[in-house]
Tab-separated table of C-alpha atoms in Angstrom:
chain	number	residue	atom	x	y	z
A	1	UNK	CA	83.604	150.867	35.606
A	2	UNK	CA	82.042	150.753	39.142
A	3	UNK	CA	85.622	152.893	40.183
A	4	UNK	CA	85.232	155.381	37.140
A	5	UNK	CA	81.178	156.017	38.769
A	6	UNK	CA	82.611	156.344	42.433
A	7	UNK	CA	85.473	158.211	41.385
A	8	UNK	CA	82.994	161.808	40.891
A	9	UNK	CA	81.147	161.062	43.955
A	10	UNK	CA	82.691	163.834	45.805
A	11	UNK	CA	81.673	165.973	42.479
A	12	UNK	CA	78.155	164.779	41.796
A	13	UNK	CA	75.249	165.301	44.236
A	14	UNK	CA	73.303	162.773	42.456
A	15	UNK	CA	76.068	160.116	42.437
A	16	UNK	CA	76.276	160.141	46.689
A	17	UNK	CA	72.548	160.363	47.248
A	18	UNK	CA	72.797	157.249	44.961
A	19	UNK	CA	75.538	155.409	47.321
A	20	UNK	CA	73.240	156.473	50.261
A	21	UNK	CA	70.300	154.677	48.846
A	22	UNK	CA	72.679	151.437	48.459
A	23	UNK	CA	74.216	151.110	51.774
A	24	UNK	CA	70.431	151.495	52.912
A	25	UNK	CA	69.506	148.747	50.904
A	26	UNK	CA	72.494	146.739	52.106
A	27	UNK	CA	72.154	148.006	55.623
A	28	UNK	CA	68.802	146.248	55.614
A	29	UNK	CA	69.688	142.959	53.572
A	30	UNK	CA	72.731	142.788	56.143
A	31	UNK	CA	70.195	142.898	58.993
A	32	UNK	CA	67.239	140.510	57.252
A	33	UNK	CA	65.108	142.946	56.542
A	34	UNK	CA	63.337	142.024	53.114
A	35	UNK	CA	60.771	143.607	52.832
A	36	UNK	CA	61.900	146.919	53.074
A	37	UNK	CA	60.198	148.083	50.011
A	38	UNK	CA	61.119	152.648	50.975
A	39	UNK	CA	63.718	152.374	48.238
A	40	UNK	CA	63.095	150.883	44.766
A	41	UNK	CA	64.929	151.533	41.193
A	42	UNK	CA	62.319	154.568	40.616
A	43	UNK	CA	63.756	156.306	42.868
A	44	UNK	CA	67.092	156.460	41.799
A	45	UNK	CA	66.168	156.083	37.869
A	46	UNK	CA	65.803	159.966	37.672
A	47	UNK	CA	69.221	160.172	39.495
A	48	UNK	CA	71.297	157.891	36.700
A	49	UNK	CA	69.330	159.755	34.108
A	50	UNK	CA	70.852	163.239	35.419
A	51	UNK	CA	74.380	161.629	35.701
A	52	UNK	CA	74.320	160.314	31.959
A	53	UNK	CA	73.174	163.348	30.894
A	54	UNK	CA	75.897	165.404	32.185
A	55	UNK	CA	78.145	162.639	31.162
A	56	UNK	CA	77.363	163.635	27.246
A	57	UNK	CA	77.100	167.100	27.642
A	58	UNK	CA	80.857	167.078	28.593
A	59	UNK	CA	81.551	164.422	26.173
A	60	UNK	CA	82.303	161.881	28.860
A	61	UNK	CA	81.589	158.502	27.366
A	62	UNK	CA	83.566	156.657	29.895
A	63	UNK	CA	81.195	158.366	32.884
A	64	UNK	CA	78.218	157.533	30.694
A	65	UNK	CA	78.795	154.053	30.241
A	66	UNK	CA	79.996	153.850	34.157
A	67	UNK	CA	76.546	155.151	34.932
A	68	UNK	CA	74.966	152.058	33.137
A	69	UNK	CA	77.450	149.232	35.079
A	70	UNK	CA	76.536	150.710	38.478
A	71	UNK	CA	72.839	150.993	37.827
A	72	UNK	CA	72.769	146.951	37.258
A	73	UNK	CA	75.550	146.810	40.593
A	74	UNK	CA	72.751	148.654	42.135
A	75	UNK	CA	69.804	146.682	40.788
A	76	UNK	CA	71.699	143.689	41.687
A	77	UNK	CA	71.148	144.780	45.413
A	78	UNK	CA	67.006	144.810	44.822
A	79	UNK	CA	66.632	142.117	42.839
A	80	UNK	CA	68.668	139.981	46.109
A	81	UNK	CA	66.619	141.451	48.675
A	82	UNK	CA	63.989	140.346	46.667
A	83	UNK	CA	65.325	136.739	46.119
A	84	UNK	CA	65.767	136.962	49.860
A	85	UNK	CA	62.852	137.662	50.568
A	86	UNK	CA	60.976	135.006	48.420
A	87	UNK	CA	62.836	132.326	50.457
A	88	UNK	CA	62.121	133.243	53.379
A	89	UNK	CA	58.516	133.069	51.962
A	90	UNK	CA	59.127	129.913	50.480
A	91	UNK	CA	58.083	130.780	47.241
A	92	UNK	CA	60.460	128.674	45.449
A	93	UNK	CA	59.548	128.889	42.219
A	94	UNK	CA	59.259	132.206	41.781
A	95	UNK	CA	62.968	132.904	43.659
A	96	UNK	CA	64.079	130.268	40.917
A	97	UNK	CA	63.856	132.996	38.191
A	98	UNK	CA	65.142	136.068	40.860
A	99	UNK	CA	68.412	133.816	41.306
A	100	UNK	CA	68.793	133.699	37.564
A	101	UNK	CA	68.090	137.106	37.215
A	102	UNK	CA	70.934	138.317	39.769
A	103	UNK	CA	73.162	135.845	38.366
A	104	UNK	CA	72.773	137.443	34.417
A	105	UNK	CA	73.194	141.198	36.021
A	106	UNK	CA	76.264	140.069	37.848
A	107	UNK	CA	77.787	138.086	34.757
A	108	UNK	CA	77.210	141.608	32.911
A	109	UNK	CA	78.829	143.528	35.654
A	110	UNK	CA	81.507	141.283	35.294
A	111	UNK	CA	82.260	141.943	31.632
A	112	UNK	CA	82.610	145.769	32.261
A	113	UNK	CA	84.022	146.045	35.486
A	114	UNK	CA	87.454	144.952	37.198
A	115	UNK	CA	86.528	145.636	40.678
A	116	UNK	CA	83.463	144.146	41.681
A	117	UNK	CA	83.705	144.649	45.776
A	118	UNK	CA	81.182	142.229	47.359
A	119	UNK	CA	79.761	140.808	44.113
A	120	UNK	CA	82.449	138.208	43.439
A	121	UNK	CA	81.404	136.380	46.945
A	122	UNK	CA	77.727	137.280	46.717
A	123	UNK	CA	77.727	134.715	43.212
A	124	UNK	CA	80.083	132.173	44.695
A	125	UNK	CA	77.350	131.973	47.269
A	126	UNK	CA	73.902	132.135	44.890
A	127	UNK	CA	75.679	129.774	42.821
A	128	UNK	CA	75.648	127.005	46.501
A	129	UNK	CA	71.813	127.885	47.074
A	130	UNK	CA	71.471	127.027	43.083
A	131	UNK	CA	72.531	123.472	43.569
A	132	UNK	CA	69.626	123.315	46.262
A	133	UNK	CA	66.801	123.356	43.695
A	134	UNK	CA	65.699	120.335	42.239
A	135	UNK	CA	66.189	121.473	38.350
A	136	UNK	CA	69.145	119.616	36.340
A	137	UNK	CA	67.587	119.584	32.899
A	138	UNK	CA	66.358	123.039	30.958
A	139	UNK	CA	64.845	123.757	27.455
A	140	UNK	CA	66.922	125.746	24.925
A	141	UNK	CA	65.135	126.954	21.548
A	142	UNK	CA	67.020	127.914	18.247
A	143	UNK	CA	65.240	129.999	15.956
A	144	UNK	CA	65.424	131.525	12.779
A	145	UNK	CA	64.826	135.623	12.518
A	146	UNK	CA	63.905	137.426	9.781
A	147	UNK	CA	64.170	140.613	11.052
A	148	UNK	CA	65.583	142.627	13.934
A	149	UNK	CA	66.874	145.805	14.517
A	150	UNK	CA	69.477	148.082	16.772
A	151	UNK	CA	68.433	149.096	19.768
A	152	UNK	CA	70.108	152.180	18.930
A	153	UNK	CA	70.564	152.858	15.770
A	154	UNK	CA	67.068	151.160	14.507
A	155	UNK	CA	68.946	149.612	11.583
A	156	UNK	CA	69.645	145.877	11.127
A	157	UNK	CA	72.644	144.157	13.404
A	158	UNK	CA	73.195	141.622	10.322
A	159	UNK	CA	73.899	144.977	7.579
A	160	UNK	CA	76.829	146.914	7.643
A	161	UNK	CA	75.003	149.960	8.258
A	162	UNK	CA	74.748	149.042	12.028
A	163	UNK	CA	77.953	149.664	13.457
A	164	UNK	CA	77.136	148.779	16.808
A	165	UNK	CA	78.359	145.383	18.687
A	166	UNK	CA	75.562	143.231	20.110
A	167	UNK	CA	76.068	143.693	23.992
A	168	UNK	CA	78.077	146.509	23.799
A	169	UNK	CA	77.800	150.007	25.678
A	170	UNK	CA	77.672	153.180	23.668
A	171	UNK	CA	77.255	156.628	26.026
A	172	UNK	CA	75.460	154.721	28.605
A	173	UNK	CA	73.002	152.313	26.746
A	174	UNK	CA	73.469	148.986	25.205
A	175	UNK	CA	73.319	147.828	22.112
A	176	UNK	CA	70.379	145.260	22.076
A	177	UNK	CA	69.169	143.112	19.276
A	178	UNK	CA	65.485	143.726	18.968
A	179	UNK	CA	63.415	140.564	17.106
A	180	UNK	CA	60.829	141.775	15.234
A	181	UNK	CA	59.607	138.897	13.588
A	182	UNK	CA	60.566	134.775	13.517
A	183	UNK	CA	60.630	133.266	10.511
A	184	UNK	CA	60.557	129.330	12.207
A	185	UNK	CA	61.603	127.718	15.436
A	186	UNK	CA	64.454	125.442	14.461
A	187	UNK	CA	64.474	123.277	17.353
A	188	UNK	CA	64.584	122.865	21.183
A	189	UNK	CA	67.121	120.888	22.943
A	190	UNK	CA	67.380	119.208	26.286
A	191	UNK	CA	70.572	120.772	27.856
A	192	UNK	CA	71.770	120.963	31.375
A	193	UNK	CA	73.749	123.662	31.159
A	194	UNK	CA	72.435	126.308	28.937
A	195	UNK	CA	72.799	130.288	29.237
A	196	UNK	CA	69.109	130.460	30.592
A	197	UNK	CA	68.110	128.155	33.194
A	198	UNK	CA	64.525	129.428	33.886
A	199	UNK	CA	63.036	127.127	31.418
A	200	UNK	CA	63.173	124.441	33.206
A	201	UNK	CA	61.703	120.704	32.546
A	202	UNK	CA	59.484	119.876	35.251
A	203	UNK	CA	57.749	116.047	35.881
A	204	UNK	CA	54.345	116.734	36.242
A	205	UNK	CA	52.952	114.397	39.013
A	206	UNK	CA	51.446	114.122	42.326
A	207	UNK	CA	54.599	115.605	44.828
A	208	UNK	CA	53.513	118.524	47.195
A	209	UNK	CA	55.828	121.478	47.287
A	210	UNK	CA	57.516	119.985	49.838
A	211	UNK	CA	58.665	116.934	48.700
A	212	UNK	CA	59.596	118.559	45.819
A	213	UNK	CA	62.065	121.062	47.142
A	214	UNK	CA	62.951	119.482	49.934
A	215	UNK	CA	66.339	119.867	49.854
A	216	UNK	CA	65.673	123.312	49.833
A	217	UNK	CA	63.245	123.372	52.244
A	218	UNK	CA	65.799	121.154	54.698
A	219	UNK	CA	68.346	123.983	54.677
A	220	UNK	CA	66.391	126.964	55.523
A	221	UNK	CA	64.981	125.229	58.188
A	222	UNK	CA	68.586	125.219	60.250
A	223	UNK	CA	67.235	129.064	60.339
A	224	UNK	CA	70.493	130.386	58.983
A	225	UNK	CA	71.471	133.920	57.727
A	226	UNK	CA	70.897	134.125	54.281
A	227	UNK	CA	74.254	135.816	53.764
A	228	UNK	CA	75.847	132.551	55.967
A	229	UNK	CA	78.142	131.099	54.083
A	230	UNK	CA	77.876	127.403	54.015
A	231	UNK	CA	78.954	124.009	52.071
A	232	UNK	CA	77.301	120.546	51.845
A	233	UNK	CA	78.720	117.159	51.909
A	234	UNK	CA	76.726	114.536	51.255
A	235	UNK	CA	76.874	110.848	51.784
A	236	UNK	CA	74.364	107.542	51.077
A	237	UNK	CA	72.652	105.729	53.497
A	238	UNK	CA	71.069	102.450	53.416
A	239	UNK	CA	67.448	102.568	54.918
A	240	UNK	CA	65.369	99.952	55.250
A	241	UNK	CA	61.898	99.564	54.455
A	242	UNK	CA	59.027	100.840	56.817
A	243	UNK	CA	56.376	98.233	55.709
A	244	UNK	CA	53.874	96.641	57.537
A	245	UNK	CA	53.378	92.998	55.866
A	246	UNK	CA	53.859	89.553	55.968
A	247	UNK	CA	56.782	87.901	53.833
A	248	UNK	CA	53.666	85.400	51.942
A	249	UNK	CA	51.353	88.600	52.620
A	250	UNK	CA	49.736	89.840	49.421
A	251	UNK	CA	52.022	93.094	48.432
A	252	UNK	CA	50.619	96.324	49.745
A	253	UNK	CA	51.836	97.757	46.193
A	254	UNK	CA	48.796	96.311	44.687
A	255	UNK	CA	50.458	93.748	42.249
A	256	UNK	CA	48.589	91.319	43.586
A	257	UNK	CA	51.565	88.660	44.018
A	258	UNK	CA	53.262	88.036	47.551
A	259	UNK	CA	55.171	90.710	49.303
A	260	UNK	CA	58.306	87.999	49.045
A	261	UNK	CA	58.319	87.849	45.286
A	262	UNK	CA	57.706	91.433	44.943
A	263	UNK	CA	58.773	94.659	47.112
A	264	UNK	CA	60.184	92.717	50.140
A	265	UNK	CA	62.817	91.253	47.335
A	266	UNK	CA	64.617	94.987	48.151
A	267	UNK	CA	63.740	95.667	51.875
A	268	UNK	CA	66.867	99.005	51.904
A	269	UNK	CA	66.348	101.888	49.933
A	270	UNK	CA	69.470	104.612	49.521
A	271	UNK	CA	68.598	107.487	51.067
A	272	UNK	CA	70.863	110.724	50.792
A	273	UNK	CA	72.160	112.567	53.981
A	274	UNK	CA	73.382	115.695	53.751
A	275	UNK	CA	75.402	117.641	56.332
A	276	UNK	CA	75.281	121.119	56.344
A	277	UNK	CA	78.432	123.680	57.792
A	278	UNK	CA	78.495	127.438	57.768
A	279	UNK	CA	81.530	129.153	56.796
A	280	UNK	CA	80.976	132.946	58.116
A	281	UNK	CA	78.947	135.675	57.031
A	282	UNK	CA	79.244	137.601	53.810
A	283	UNK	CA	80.072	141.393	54.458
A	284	UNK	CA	78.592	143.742	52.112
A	285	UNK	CA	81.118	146.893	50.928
A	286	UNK	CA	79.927	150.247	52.255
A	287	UNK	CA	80.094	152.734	49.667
């Protein structure tokens, strides 16, 4: 699909001031500049809009649907500046969803498109800064519906008057299941690998920021490229104990008994070392 959009670039206007825009946006994510906020998805929305709709007026559903796959290719590109950009704030929790987000629009592109140019590399990597965050468990709800509608057609998905395929592209615009109203939530599991990892299932306790994504926080501090490819091995340590008391000392934990009996039983704690190596830079594809 991306090829089929590309391949009327030398007939469209719209379609090259389009690529223009993109190799700006990946001219600046190539050089670290984030927060280059000139070019955002309103400025090319009216572009895609005038390539769909001379896609249907010459009955072009292939065009029209290629439209579609290389607005999310495109969106893909602003949504990773953005995630990008939220590291290098270190606003972790909010680049948490951003990931995701680049992630579901690449695992769409996917479905549509054999040739995917930088993309297949650009996941390998966000899927190596995923294992950075501290979340392994998520929340996944079931519920019932008792009614929805088409995105398209307005009718039910469940009748056979719908004839359109959850998910599926018809002359540029997908077919969407739209809940109107939930009858009951069945139930929420504990999973820890479910289709949407930005519910996540957080302790809530006393750790700083910090602490808490320190792993994260670790890495970007070796000041690395974010398109720097990298891996992590990691081994265990033994560590001992920085404590300042007596073996008959009362415990500094505050159990009252001696520091023998009680903490000092265990004077090493594990402690995880993890050694980083880059692996060369991601190139982004000119268009």
């Amino acid at each position: 699909m991306l090829n089929v959009f590309l391949n009327h670039k030398e007939n469209l206007h719209q379609i090259r001031t389009i690529c223009k825009k993109l190799n700006d946006i990946k001219g600046c994510i190539s050089s670290g500049d984030y927060l280059n906020e000139i070019i955002t998805m309103n400025d090319v929305s009216q572009l895609f809009k005038e390539v769909r709709e001379i896609a249907v007026s010459n009955t072009d559903e292939c065009l029209a649907n290629a439209q579609y796959v290389f607005r999310e290719y495109f969106l893909f590109f602003l949504k990773l500046a953005n995630y990008f950009h939220l590291l290098e704030e270190r606003r972790y929790r909010e680049s948490w969803d951003v990931l995701q987000d680049c992630l579901d629009i690449a695992k769409f592109i996917n479905r549509y498109s054999d040739e995917r140019y930088d993309l297949d590399a650009i996941v390998v990597h966000l899927k190596k800064y995923e294992t950075l965050y501290p979340y392994r468990l998520f929340s996944s709800s079931e519920f019932i519906i008792k009614k929805s509608h088409c995105s398209i057609c307005g009718k039910s998905m469940q009748s056979l008057e719908c004839r359109h395929i959850k998910g599926n592209l018809y002359w540029g615009e997908p077919a969407i299941m739209c809940v109107d109203e939930i009858k009951e939530l069945q139930a929420i599991c504990l999973v820890k690998h479910p289709e949407d990892k930005r519910c996540v299932l957080e302790v809530q306790d006393d750790v700083d920021e910090e602490e808490k994504y320190k792993m994260l926080n670790t890495f970007l501090g070796y000041n690395l490229h974010f398109l720097d490819g990298f891996n992590i091995s990691s081994t265990i340590q033994l560590k001992k104990k920085d404590v300042k008391a007596g073996r008959n000392d009362t415990c500094p934990c505050g159990s009252g008994i001696k520091y023998k009996k009680c903490c000092g039983r265990n004077l090493f704690y594990r402690n995880e070392h993890n050694i980083v190596s880059p692996t060369g830079r991601i190139k982004l594809f000119s268009l």
